[in-house]
Amino acid sequence: MSHRVLLRKLGGLFLPPEANLSLDSSEGLLARAVVQAVIEQLLVSGQPLLIFLEEPPESPGPRLSALGQAWLGFVVQAVQVGIVPDALLVPVAVTYDLVPDALCDIYHASAPLGLWTGALAVLRSLWSHWGCSRRICSRVHLAQPFSLQEYIVSARSCWGGRQTLEQLLQPIVLGQCTAVPDTEKEQEWTPITGPLLALKEEDQLLVRRLSCHVLSASVGSAAVMSTAIMATLLLFKHQKGVFLSQLLGEFSWLTEEILLRGFDVGFSGQLRSLLKHSLSLLRAHVALLHIRQGDLLVVPRPGPGLTQLARLSAELLPVFLSEAVGACAVRGLLAGRVPPQGPWELQGILLLSQNELYRQILLLMHLLPQDLLLLKPCQSSYCYCQEVLDRLIQCGLLVAEETPGSRSACDTGRQRLSRKLLWKPSGDFTDSDSDDFEEAEGRYFRLSQQSHCPDFFLFLCRLLSPLLKAFAQAAAFLHQGQLPDTESGYTEQLFQFLQATAQEEGIFECADPKLAISAIWTFRDLGGWRDGVSLRPWDLLGVFQQHTW
């Protein structure tokens, strides 16, 4: 109770447990009125307001918090009705070497991580590690602030048509057509709570998009910690073990690649000491063997520890996401043409059409969860495909193959830009971008034959492999038949299936309940199950397997 009093004096607002802000109970209506009045008073007086938009890392379900979006909806409503003329939003990113333990049941958590729960988790973590040599570090980054009023005006100007995942991809999975629609995907995994239900449908969409924009900005400014880099190297490059002397060079290389992409790192100091500190934090998941000449052999422990390494490595995915999507798209084109383990020189012989690359990138773009991609506001599908292709060229994986009569890959096409883009009305950048797909006809690429390309290509593919393999195993699970009747039953049984498969095949990085939930929800949106299995799961299995390594 003393901690609760202290946090209250520091500005914490505590509501009774039954006050879930719902509109169908007197307690919820009262709590909503209290929260709304407090937020309005804070905004009018110019006081800062801290809103947690993300769920705890260990909690299942969507990444964005329904309750956090409800609080953000109060702020949006206060600006729209004129209680305050504007509000300055500052996305905040907090990263840890290791996330403090949260009091959260993996299947029965009903509330997001609140201020009291978070503070208690931190206090427990500090107490459990008091006097130990393991020191956990955290970094707080503030992203570029932006005006809420300006966002509301600009966001409404670029809303285009949206289609469900079933409308976008089910005909392609079933072989009924080959063209992937260049249309924004409609995917709402976060439940709409009472306060958002009180808003108009257009305002609900505004709050959801604003939440994704804030999350994208915070992820883009977050620092990459040393444990994430170490987990990534051990999981995707050295599952059979590696010497510390070799890790020194690879850790330095991966750090440079992160900095070159405009991301920050949350560590400094002597490299060897830094690696030893990271290994001490990961000692529950790795085995350290001392050998002669003072070197150290680092071996990831087989079993559930690989799942923890996969969770840590996921923090590195935003840095290489565009390249990883592009590498998996190339992998999808190569599947069926050359053996997966064939020589790199043989794969480099094949010509890759830009149209085919766009199609594979669009396919992955629609399949991957929106809270993973976190596209920029008003970014069309064509612009994202071009960004992915540019990244593959910049990192040296793809080389343009000039053919007679084709436009050079380095040609900026100034006449085309002035004719098609510069004279468009504001906000008219989404509907006609598909015309640019036709201009990609005749452009071809090859895989580069530089010495570093095979390892880097494999590394990029493996960054997305836990998610894509979990989706492929979910398709195999649906093919078994005798499935439960409820969504929670699907999720629980799929997680058990992933665990059993991990024991048999050693793919422990996929045995994660969050991946199981993402797979079930993606298949639900795709029409894989609803009132019985309407989509053949083996068709889905082929879609995911061709993009994994």
Coordinates of C-alpha atoms in Angstrom, one line a residue:
M1 CA 0.0 0.0 0.0
S2 CA 2.9 2.4 0.7
H3 CA 4.1 2.0 -2.9
R4 CA 0.6 2.8 -4.1
V5 CA 0.5 6.0 -2.0
L6 CA 4.0 7.0 -3.3
L7 CA 3.0 6.5 -7.0
R8 CA -0.2 8.4 -6.4
K9 CA 1.8 11.4 -5.0
L10 CA 4.0 11.1 -8.2
G11 CA 0.9 11.6 -10.4
G12 CA -0.4 8.0 -10.8
L13 CA -4.1 7.7 -11.4
F14 CA -5.6 4.4 -10.0
L15 CA -9.1 3.2 -10.8
P16 CA -11.0 0.4 -9.0
P17 CA -10.6 -3.0 -10.7
E18 CA -14.2 -3.1 -11.8
A19 CA -13.8 0.2 -13.7
N20 CA -13.0 -1.2 -17.1
L21 CA -14.4 1.9 -18.9
S22 CA -17.2 -0.1 -20.6
L23 CA -20.4 1.6 -21.6
D24 CA -22.7 -1.2 -20.4
S25 CA -22.3 -0.8 -16.6
S26 CA -22.8 2.1 -14.2
E27 CA -19.2 1.6 -12.9
G28 CA -17.8 1.8 -16.4
L29 CA -19.8 5.0 -17.2
L30 CA -18.6 6.6 -13.9
A31 CA -15.0 5.6 -14.5
R32 CA -15.2 6.9 -18.1
A33 CA -16.5 10.3 -16.9
V34 CA -13.8 10.5 -14.2
V35 CA -11.0 9.6 -16.7
Q36 CA -12.3 12.0 -19.3
A37 CA -12.6 14.9 -16.8
V38 CA -9.0 14.2 -15.4
I39 CA -7.5 14.1 -18.9
E40 CA -9.3 17.3 -20.0
Q41 CA -8.1 19.1 -16.8
L42 CA -4.5 17.9 -17.4
L43 CA -4.6 19.1 -21.0
V44 CA -6.1 22.5 -20.2
S45 CA -3.5 23.1 -17.4
G46 CA -0.6 22.1 -19.7
Q47 CA 0.4 19.1 -17.6
P48 CA 2.1 16.1 -19.3
L49 CA 0.0 12.9 -19.7
L50 CA 1.7 9.5 -20.0
I51 CA -0.2 6.8 -22.0
F52 CA 1.0 3.2 -22.3
L53 CA 0.0 2.1 -25.9
E54 CA 1.8 -1.2 -25.9
E55 CA 0.8 -4.4 -24.1
P56 CA 3.5 -6.1 -21.9
P57 CA 6.1 -8.0 -24.0
E58 CA 5.1 -11.4 -22.4
S59 CA 1.3 -10.9 -22.8
P60 CA -0.5 -12.7 -25.7
G61 CA -2.7 -10.9 -28.1
P62 CA -2.3 -7.7 -30.2
R63 CA 0.7 -5.5 -29.6
L64 CA -1.4 -2.3 -29.1
S65 CA -3.3 -2.0 -25.9
A66 CA -7.1 -1.5 -26.2
L67 CA -7.1 0.4 -22.9
G68 CA -4.2 2.6 -24.1
Q69 CA -6.0 3.4 -27.3
A70 CA -9.1 4.3 -25.3
W71 CA -7.1 6.9 -23.3
L72 CA -5.7 8.2 -26.5
G73 CA -9.2 8.5 -27.8
F74 CA -10.0 10.9 -24.9
V75 CA -7.1 13.2 -26.0
V76 CA -8.3 13.1 -29.7
Q77 CA -11.8 13.9 -28.6
A78 CA -10.7 16.8 -26.4
V79 CA -8.9 18.4 -29.4
Q80 CA -11.7 17.8 -31.8
V81 CA -14.4 19.4 -29.6
G82 CA -12.1 22.4 -28.9
I83 CA -11.4 21.9 -25.2
V84 CA -7.7 22.5 -26.2
P85 CA -6.6 23.8 -29.6
D86 CA -3.9 21.2 -30.0
A87 CA -1.8 18.6 -28.2
L88 CA 1.8 17.8 -28.7
L89 CA 2.4 14.0 -28.9
V90 CA 5.9 12.7 -28.1
P91 CA 6.4 9.0 -28.9
V92 CA 8.6 7.3 -26.3
A93 CA 10.7 4.1 -26.7
V94 CA 12.0 2.1 -23.7
T95 CA 14.3 -0.8 -24.3
Y96 CA 15.9 -3.2 -21.9
D97 CA 18.8 -5.7 -21.9
L98 CA 16.2 -8.0 -20.4
V99 CA 12.6 -7.1 -19.8
P100 CA 11.6 -7.1 -16.1
D101 CA 9.3 -9.9 -15.1
A102 CA 5.6 -8.9 -15.2
L103 CA 2.8 -10.4 -13.2
C104 CA 1.0 -11.8 -16.2
D105 CA -0.6 -15.2 -16.9
I106 CA 0.1 -16.1 -20.5
Y107 CA -3.5 -17.2 -21.3
H108 CA -5.6 -15.5 -18.7
A109 CA -4.3 -11.9 -18.5
S110 CA -7.4 -9.7 -18.6
A111 CA -5.8 -6.3 -18.1
P112 CA -2.8 -4.5 -19.6
L113 CA 0.3 -3.7 -17.6
G114 CA -0.7 -0.8 -15.4
L115 CA 1.5 1.6 -13.4
W116 CA 1.1 -0.4 -10.2
T117 CA 1.9 -3.7 -11.9
G118 CA 4.8 -2.3 -13.8
A119 CA 6.3 -0.6 -10.7
L120 CA 5.9 -3.8 -8.7
A121 CA 7.6 -5.8 -11.4
V122 CA 10.6 -3.4 -11.4
L123 CA 10.8 -3.5 -7.6
R124 CA 10.7 -7.3 -7.7
S125 CA 13.4 -7.4 -10.3
L126 CA 15.7 -5.0 -8.4
W127 CA 15.2 -7.1 -5.2
S128 CA 15.9 -10.4 -6.9
H129 CA 19.1 -9.1 -8.5
W130 CA 20.3 -7.1 -5.4
G131 CA 23.9 -8.0 -4.8
C132 CA 24.3 -10.0 -8.0
S133 CA 26.8 -9.2 -10.7
R134 CA 24.1 -9.1 -13.4
R135 CA 23.2 -5.5 -14.0
I136 CA 20.3 -4.9 -16.4
C137 CA 20.4 -1.6 -18.3
S138 CA 17.5 0.3 -20.0
R139 CA 17.4 3.1 -22.5
V140 CA 14.7 5.8 -23.0
H141 CA 14.4 7.5 -26.3
L142 CA 12.1 10.4 -27.3
A143 CA 11.0 10.5 -30.9
Q144 CA 10.2 13.6 -32.9
P145 CA 7.2 15.3 -31.4
F146 CA 4.3 16.1 -33.7
S147 CA 1.0 18.1 -33.6
L148 CA -2.1 16.1 -33.1
Q149 CA -4.2 18.8 -34.9
E150 CA -1.9 18.6 -37.9
Y151 CA -2.0 14.8 -37.9
I152 CA -5.8 14.8 -37.8
V153 CA -6.0 17.1 -40.9
S154 CA -3.4 15.3 -42.9
A155 CA -4.4 11.8 -42.0
R156 CA -8.0 12.3 -43.3
S157 CA -6.7 13.5 -46.7
C158 CA -5.0 10.2 -47.6
W159 CA -7.5 7.6 -46.6
G160 CA -8.2 5.3 -49.5
G161 CA -10.1 2.1 -50.1
R162 CA -9.5 -0.9 -47.8
Q163 CA -10.1 -4.6 -48.2
T164 CA -10.0 -7.5 -45.8
L165 CA -7.3 -10.1 -46.0
E166 CA -9.8 -12.6 -47.3
Q167 CA -10.8 -10.3 -50.2
L168 CA -7.1 -9.6 -51.0
L169 CA -5.5 -13.0 -50.9
Q170 CA -8.0 -15.9 -50.8
P171 CA -8.4 -16.0 -54.6
I172 CA -4.7 -16.1 -55.0
V173 CA -4.2 -18.9 -52.4
L174 CA -6.9 -20.9 -54.2
G175 CA -5.3 -20.4 -57.6
Q176 CA -8.3 -18.4 -58.9
C177 CA -6.1 -15.4 -59.9
T178 CA -2.4 -14.4 -59.9
A179 CA -2.5 -10.6 -59.5
V180 CA -2.1 -9.3 -55.9
P181 CA -4.3 -6.2 -55.4
D182 CA -2.5 -3.0 -54.6
T183 CA -4.9 -2.0 -51.9
E184 CA -4.5 -1.3 -48.2
K185 CA -5.3 -4.2 -45.9
E186 CA -8.0 -3.8 -43.3
Q187 CA -6.8 -5.6 -40.1
E188 CA -8.2 -4.6 -36.7
W189 CA -6.9 -7.1 -34.1
T190 CA -7.3 -4.8 -31.1
P191 CA -10.8 -5.0 -29.6
I192 CA -12.8 -1.7 -29.5
T193 CA -13.4 -0.7 -25.9
G194 CA -16.3 1.4 -24.5
P195 CA -14.7 4.8 -24.9
L196 CA -13.9 4.2 -28.6
L197 CA -17.4 2.9 -29.2
A198 CA -18.7 6.3 -28.1
L199 CA -16.8 7.8 -31.0
K200 CA -17.9 7.8 -34.6
E201 CA -16.6 5.1 -36.8
E202 CA -14.4 7.6 -38.7
D203 CA -12.9 8.7 -35.4
Q204 CA -12.3 5.2 -34.2
L205 CA -10.3 4.6 -37.4
L206 CA -8.4 7.8 -36.7
V207 CA -7.4 6.7 -33.2
R208 CA -6.3 3.3 -34.4
R209 CA -4.1 4.8 -37.1
L210 CA -2.8 7.4 -34.8
S211 CA -1.8 4.6 -32.4
C212 CA 0.1 2.7 -35.1
H213 CA 1.8 5.9 -36.1
V214 CA 3.0 6.6 -32.6
L215 CA 4.1 3.0 -32.2
S216 CA 6.0 3.2 -35.5
A217 CA 7.8 6.4 -34.5
S218 CA 8.8 4.9 -31.1
V219 CA 10.0 1.7 -32.7
G220 CA 12.1 3.7 -35.2
S221 CA 13.8 5.6 -32.4
A222 CA 14.4 2.7 -30.0
A223 CA 17.9 1.6 -29.3
V224 CA 19.1 -1.9 -30.0
M225 CA 20.6 -3.5 -27.0
S226 CA 23.6 -5.8 -26.9
T227 CA 21.5 -8.8 -25.8
A228 CA 19.3 -8.5 -28.9
I229 CA 22.4 -8.6 -31.1
M230 CA 23.9 -11.5 -29.3
A231 CA 20.7 -13.5 -29.4
T232 CA 20.3 -12.8 -33.1
L233 CA 23.9 -14.0 -33.9
L234 CA 23.5 -17.2 -31.8
L235 CA 20.1 -18.1 -33.0
F236 CA 20.4 -17.4 -36.8
K237 CA 24.1 -18.0 -37.4
H238 CA 25.6 -20.2 -34.7
Q239 CA 23.1 -22.6 -33.2
K240 CA 25.8 -25.3 -33.1
G241 CA 28.3 -23.0 -31.2
V242 CA 30.8 -20.3 -31.9
F243 CA 34.1 -19.1 -30.4
L244 CA 34.1 -15.8 -28.6
S245 CA 36.9 -14.6 -30.8
Q246 CA 34.7 -15.1 -33.9
L247 CA 31.8 -13.4 -32.1
L248 CA 33.8 -10.3 -31.6
G249 CA 34.1 -9.7 -35.3
E250 CA 30.5 -10.5 -36.1
F251 CA 29.1 -8.4 -33.2
S252 CA 31.1 -5.5 -34.5
W253 CA 29.8 -6.1 -38.1
L254 CA 26.2 -6.3 -37.0
T255 CA 26.5 -3.1 -34.9
E256 CA 27.9 -1.2 -37.9
E257 CA 25.0 -2.4 -40.0
I258 CA 22.5 -1.2 -37.4
L259 CA 24.1 2.2 -37.2
L260 CA 24.3 2.5 -41.0
R261 CA 20.5 2.1 -41.2
G262 CA 20.0 5.1 -38.9
F263 CA 19.2 3.1 -35.7
D264 CA 20.9 3.7 -32.3
V265 CA 22.5 1.1 -30.0
G266 CA 22.1 1.1 -26.2
F267 CA 25.7 0.2 -25.2
S268 CA 29.2 1.3 -25.3
G269 CA 32.6 0.3 -23.9
Q270 CA 35.3 -2.3 -24.7
L271 CA 34.0 -4.9 -27.1
R272 CA 35.2 -8.0 -25.3
S273 CA 33.8 -6.8 -21.9
L274 CA 30.5 -5.9 -23.6
L275 CA 30.2 -9.4 -25.1
K276 CA 30.9 -11.1 -21.7
H277 CA 28.3 -8.9 -20.0
S278 CA 25.7 -9.9 -22.7
L279 CA 26.6 -13.5 -22.2
S280 CA 26.2 -13.2 -18.5
L281 CA 22.7 -11.9 -18.9
L282 CA 21.9 -14.8 -21.3
R283 CA 23.6 -17.4 -19.2
A284 CA 20.3 -19.2 -18.7
H285 CA 20.1 -19.9 -22.4
V286 CA 23.7 -20.5 -23.4
A287 CA 26.5 -22.8 -22.3
L288 CA 30.0 -21.3 -21.9
L289 CA 33.0 -23.7 -22.3
H290 CA 36.5 -22.5 -21.5
I291 CA 39.2 -23.9 -23.8
R292 CA 42.9 -23.5 -24.0
Q293 CA 44.5 -20.3 -25.2
G294 CA 41.9 -18.3 -23.2
D295 CA 39.1 -18.5 -25.8
L296 CA 35.5 -19.3 -24.9
L297 CA 33.1 -21.6 -26.8
V298 CA 29.5 -20.3 -26.7
V299 CA 26.8 -22.8 -27.4
P300 CA 23.0 -22.0 -27.3
R301 CA 21.2 -24.5 -25.1
P302 CA 18.8 -26.6 -27.1
G303 CA 15.2 -26.5 -25.9
P304 CA 12.9 -23.7 -24.7
G305 CA 15.9 -21.3 -24.3
L306 CA 15.8 -20.9 -28.1
T307 CA 12.3 -19.4 -27.8
Q308 CA 13.7 -16.7 -25.4
L309 CA 16.5 -16.0 -27.9
A310 CA 14.0 -15.6 -30.6
R311 CA 12.0 -13.1 -28.6
L312 CA 15.1 -11.0 -28.0
S313 CA 16.2 -11.2 -31.7
A314 CA 12.7 -9.9 -32.7
E315 CA 13.9 -6.5 -31.4
L316 CA 16.4 -6.4 -34.3
L317 CA 13.7 -7.1 -36.9
P318 CA 12.6 -3.4 -37.4
V319 CA 16.2 -2.5 -38.4
F320 CA 16.3 -5.1 -41.3
L321 CA 12.6 -5.5 -42.0
S322 CA 12.6 -4.1 -45.5
E323 CA 15.6 -6.2 -46.5
A324 CA 14.2 -9.3 -44.8
V325 CA 10.8 -9.0 -46.6
G326 CA 12.8 -8.5 -49.9
A327 CA 15.0 -11.5 -49.2
C328 CA 12.0 -13.7 -48.4
A329 CA 10.3 -12.5 -51.6
V330 CA 13.4 -13.5 -53.6
R331 CA 13.4 -16.8 -51.8
G332 CA 9.7 -17.3 -52.9
L333 CA 10.7 -16.7 -56.5
L334 CA 13.6 -19.1 -56.4
A335 CA 11.5 -21.8 -54.7
G336 CA 10.8 -24.5 -57.3
R337 CA 13.4 -23.2 -59.8
V338 CA 16.6 -24.2 -57.9
P339 CA 17.3 -26.4 -54.9
P340 CA 17.1 -24.5 -51.6
Q341 CA 20.6 -25.6 -50.7
G342 CA 22.0 -25.3 -54.2
P343 CA 25.1 -23.3 -55.0
W344 CA 24.8 -19.5 -54.9
E345 CA 26.3 -19.3 -58.4
L346 CA 23.4 -21.4 -59.8
Q347 CA 20.8 -19.1 -58.1
G348 CA 22.6 -16.0 -59.5
I349 CA 22.0 -17.2 -63.1
L350 CA 18.3 -16.8 -62.9
L351 CA 16.7 -13.5 -63.9
L352 CA 14.2 -12.0 -61.5
S353 CA 11.5 -9.9 -63.0
Q354 CA 10.7 -6.7 -61.2
N355 CA 7.0 -7.4 -61.6
E356 CA 7.4 -10.8 -60.0
L357 CA 9.4 -9.3 -57.1
Y358 CA 6.6 -6.8 -56.6
R359 CA 4.0 -9.6 -56.5
Q360 CA 6.0 -11.5 -53.9
I361 CA 6.6 -8.4 -51.8
L362 CA 2.9 -7.5 -51.9
L363 CA 2.0 -11.1 -50.9
L364 CA 4.2 -10.9 -47.8
M365 CA 3.1 -7.4 -47.1
H366 CA -0.5 -8.5 -46.8
L367 CA 0.3 -11.7 -44.9
L368 CA 2.5 -10.1 -42.2
P369 CA 0.7 -8.5 -39.2
Q370 CA 0.3 -4.7 -39.5
D371 CA 1.8 -4.1 -36.0
L372 CA 5.0 -5.8 -37.4
L373 CA 5.2 -3.8 -40.7
L374 CA 4.2 -0.5 -39.2
L375 CA 3.9 1.3 -42.5
K376 CA 4.4 5.0 -42.7
P377 CA 1.2 7.2 -42.9
C378 CA -0.1 7.5 -46.4
Q379 CA 2.5 5.0 -47.8
S380 CA 1.1 3.2 -50.7
S381 CA 1.8 -0.5 -51.5
Y382 CA 3.8 0.5 -54.6
C383 CA 6.0 2.9 -52.6
Y384 CA 6.7 0.1 -50.1
C385 CA 7.6 -2.4 -52.9
Q386 CA 10.0 0.2 -54.4
E387 CA 11.5 0.9 -50.9
V388 CA 12.1 -2.9 -50.4
L389 CA 13.7 -3.2 -53.9
D390 CA 15.9 -0.1 -53.3
R391 CA 17.1 -1.6 -50.0
L392 CA 18.1 -4.9 -51.7
I393 CA 20.1 -2.9 -54.3
Q394 CA 21.7 -0.7 -51.7
C395 CA 22.9 -3.6 -49.6
G396 CA 24.3 -5.3 -52.7
L397 CA 22.1 -8.3 -52.9
L398 CA 20.5 -7.5 -56.2
V399 CA 22.2 -6.2 -59.4
A400 CA 20.2 -4.7 -62.2
E401 CA 20.3 -6.7 -65.5
E402 CA 19.9 -4.2 -68.3
T403 CA 18.0 -5.5 -71.3
P404 CA 17.7 -3.7 -74.7
G405 CA 15.1 -1.1 -74.7
S406 CA 14.5 -1.0 -70.9
R407 CA 14.9 2.0 -68.7
S408 CA 18.1 2.0 -66.7
A409 CA 17.6 1.0 -63.0
C410 CA 19.3 4.2 -62.0
D411 CA 17.1 6.4 -64.2
T412 CA 15.0 8.6 -61.9
G413 CA 12.5 9.1 -64.6
R414 CA 12.1 12.9 -64.1
Q415 CA 9.7 13.2 -67.0
R416 CA 7.5 10.4 -65.6
L417 CA 7.5 12.0 -62.2
S418 CA 6.6 15.4 -63.4
R419 CA 3.8 14.0 -65.6
K420 CA 2.3 11.5 -63.1
L421 CA 3.1 12.8 -59.6
L422 CA 3.9 16.5 -59.4
W423 CA 0.5 17.6 -60.8
K424 CA -1.6 15.3 -58.7
P425 CA -4.1 16.8 -56.2
S426 CA -3.1 16.4 -52.5
G427 CA -3.8 12.9 -51.2
D428 CA -4.1 11.3 -54.7
F429 CA -1.1 9.0 -54.4
T430 CA -2.8 5.7 -53.7
D431 CA -5.4 4.9 -56.4
S432 CA -3.2 5.3 -59.5
D433 CA 0.1 4.0 -58.1
S434 CA -0.7 0.6 -59.6
D435 CA 0.0 2.1 -63.0
D436 CA 3.6 2.1 -62.0
F437 CA 3.6 -1.7 -61.8
E438 CA 3.1 -1.7 -65.6
E439 CA 6.2 0.4 -66.1
A440 CA 8.2 -2.3 -64.2
E441 CA 7.7 -4.6 -67.2
G442 CA 11.0 -5.5 -68.8
R443 CA 13.2 -4.7 -65.7
Y444 CA 15.2 -7.7 -64.4
F445 CA 17.7 -8.4 -61.6
R446 CA 20.2 -11.0 -60.6
L447 CA 21.5 -12.0 -57.3
S448 CA 24.9 -10.4 -56.7
Q449 CA 27.9 -12.8 -56.7
Q450 CA 29.9 -10.8 -54.1
S451 CA 31.5 -13.0 -51.4
H452 CA 29.4 -11.6 -48.5
C453 CA 26.0 -12.0 -50.3
P454 CA 25.2 -15.7 -49.6
D455 CA 25.6 -15.4 -45.8
F456 CA 23.8 -12.0 -45.6
F457 CA 20.9 -13.3 -47.8
L458 CA 20.5 -16.4 -45.5
F459 CA 20.7 -14.1 -42.4
L460 CA 17.9 -11.9 -43.7
C461 CA 15.6 -14.8 -44.6
R462 CA 16.1 -16.3 -41.1
L463 CA 15.1 -13.1 -39.4
L464 CA 11.5 -13.7 -40.5
S465 CA 11.7 -17.5 -40.3
P466 CA 10.2 -17.9 -36.8
L467 CA 7.0 -16.1 -37.8
L468 CA 6.7 -17.7 -41.2
K469 CA 7.5 -21.2 -39.9
A470 CA 4.9 -20.7 -37.2
F471 CA 2.3 -19.8 -39.9
A472 CA 3.4 -22.9 -42.0
Q473 CA 3.0 -25.2 -39.0
A474 CA -0.4 -23.6 -38.3
A475 CA -1.5 -24.6 -41.8
A476 CA -0.3 -28.2 -41.1
F477 CA -2.2 -28.1 -37.8
L478 CA -5.4 -27.1 -39.5
H479 CA -5.0 -29.9 -42.0
Q480 CA -5.2 -32.5 -39.1
G481 CA -9.0 -32.0 -38.7
Q482 CA -10.9 -32.6 -35.5
L483 CA -10.5 -29.0 -34.5
P484 CA -12.0 -27.1 -31.6
D485 CA -15.1 -24.9 -31.9
T486 CA -13.7 -21.7 -30.2
E487 CA -10.9 -19.3 -31.1
S488 CA -9.3 -19.8 -27.7
G489 CA -9.4 -23.5 -28.3
Y490 CA -7.6 -23.1 -31.6
T491 CA -4.9 -21.0 -30.1
E492 CA -4.3 -23.3 -27.1
Q493 CA -4.2 -26.4 -29.3
L494 CA -1.9 -24.8 -31.9
F495 CA 0.5 -23.7 -29.2
Q496 CA 0.6 -27.3 -27.9
F497 CA 1.2 -28.5 -31.5
L498 CA 4.1 -26.0 -31.9
Q499 CA 5.6 -27.3 -28.7
A500 CA 5.3 -30.9 -29.8
T501 CA 6.8 -30.1 -33.2
A502 CA 9.6 -28.2 -31.5
Q503 CA 10.5 -31.3 -29.5
E504 CA 10.4 -33.5 -32.6
E505 CA 12.2 -31.2 -35.1
G506 CA 14.1 -28.8 -32.8
I507 CA 12.4 -25.6 -34.1
F508 CA 11.9 -24.1 -30.6
E509 CA 12.0 -20.5 -31.9
C510 CA 8.5 -21.1 -33.3
A511 CA 7.0 -22.4 -30.0
D512 CA 5.8 -19.0 -28.9
P513 CA 2.2 -18.3 -27.8
K514 CA 2.3 -14.9 -29.4
L515 CA 3.2 -16.5 -32.8
A516 CA 0.4 -19.0 -32.3
I517 CA -2.1 -16.2 -31.8
S518 CA -0.8 -14.2 -34.8
A519 CA -1.2 -17.3 -37.0
I520 CA -4.7 -18.1 -35.8
W521 CA -5.9 -14.5 -36.3
T522 CA -4.2 -14.3 -39.8
F523 CA -5.9 -17.5 -40.9
R524 CA -9.2 -16.3 -39.5
D525 CA -8.9 -13.1 -41.5
L526 CA -7.9 -15.1 -44.6
G527 CA -10.9 -17.3 -44.3
G528 CA -9.0 -20.4 -43.2
W529 CA -11.6 -21.2 -40.6
R530 CA -15.0 -19.8 -39.9
D531 CA -18.0 -22.0 -39.5
G532 CA -15.8 -24.8 -40.5
V533 CA -12.6 -24.8 -42.5
S534 CA -13.5 -23.0 -45.7
L535 CA -10.0 -22.7 -47.1
R536 CA -7.8 -25.7 -47.8
P537 CA -4.9 -25.6 -45.3
W538 CA -2.4 -27.3 -47.6
D539 CA -2.8 -24.4 -50.0
L540 CA -1.7 -22.1 -47.1
L541 CA 1.1 -24.4 -46.2
G542 CA 2.7 -23.9 -49.7
V543 CA 2.4 -20.1 -49.5
F544 CA 4.4 -19.9 -46.2
Q545 CA 6.9 -22.7 -46.9
Q546 CA 8.1 -21.1 -50.2
H547 CA 9.2 -18.0 -48.3
T548 CA 11.0 -19.7 -45.4
W549 CA 14.5 -21.1 -45.2

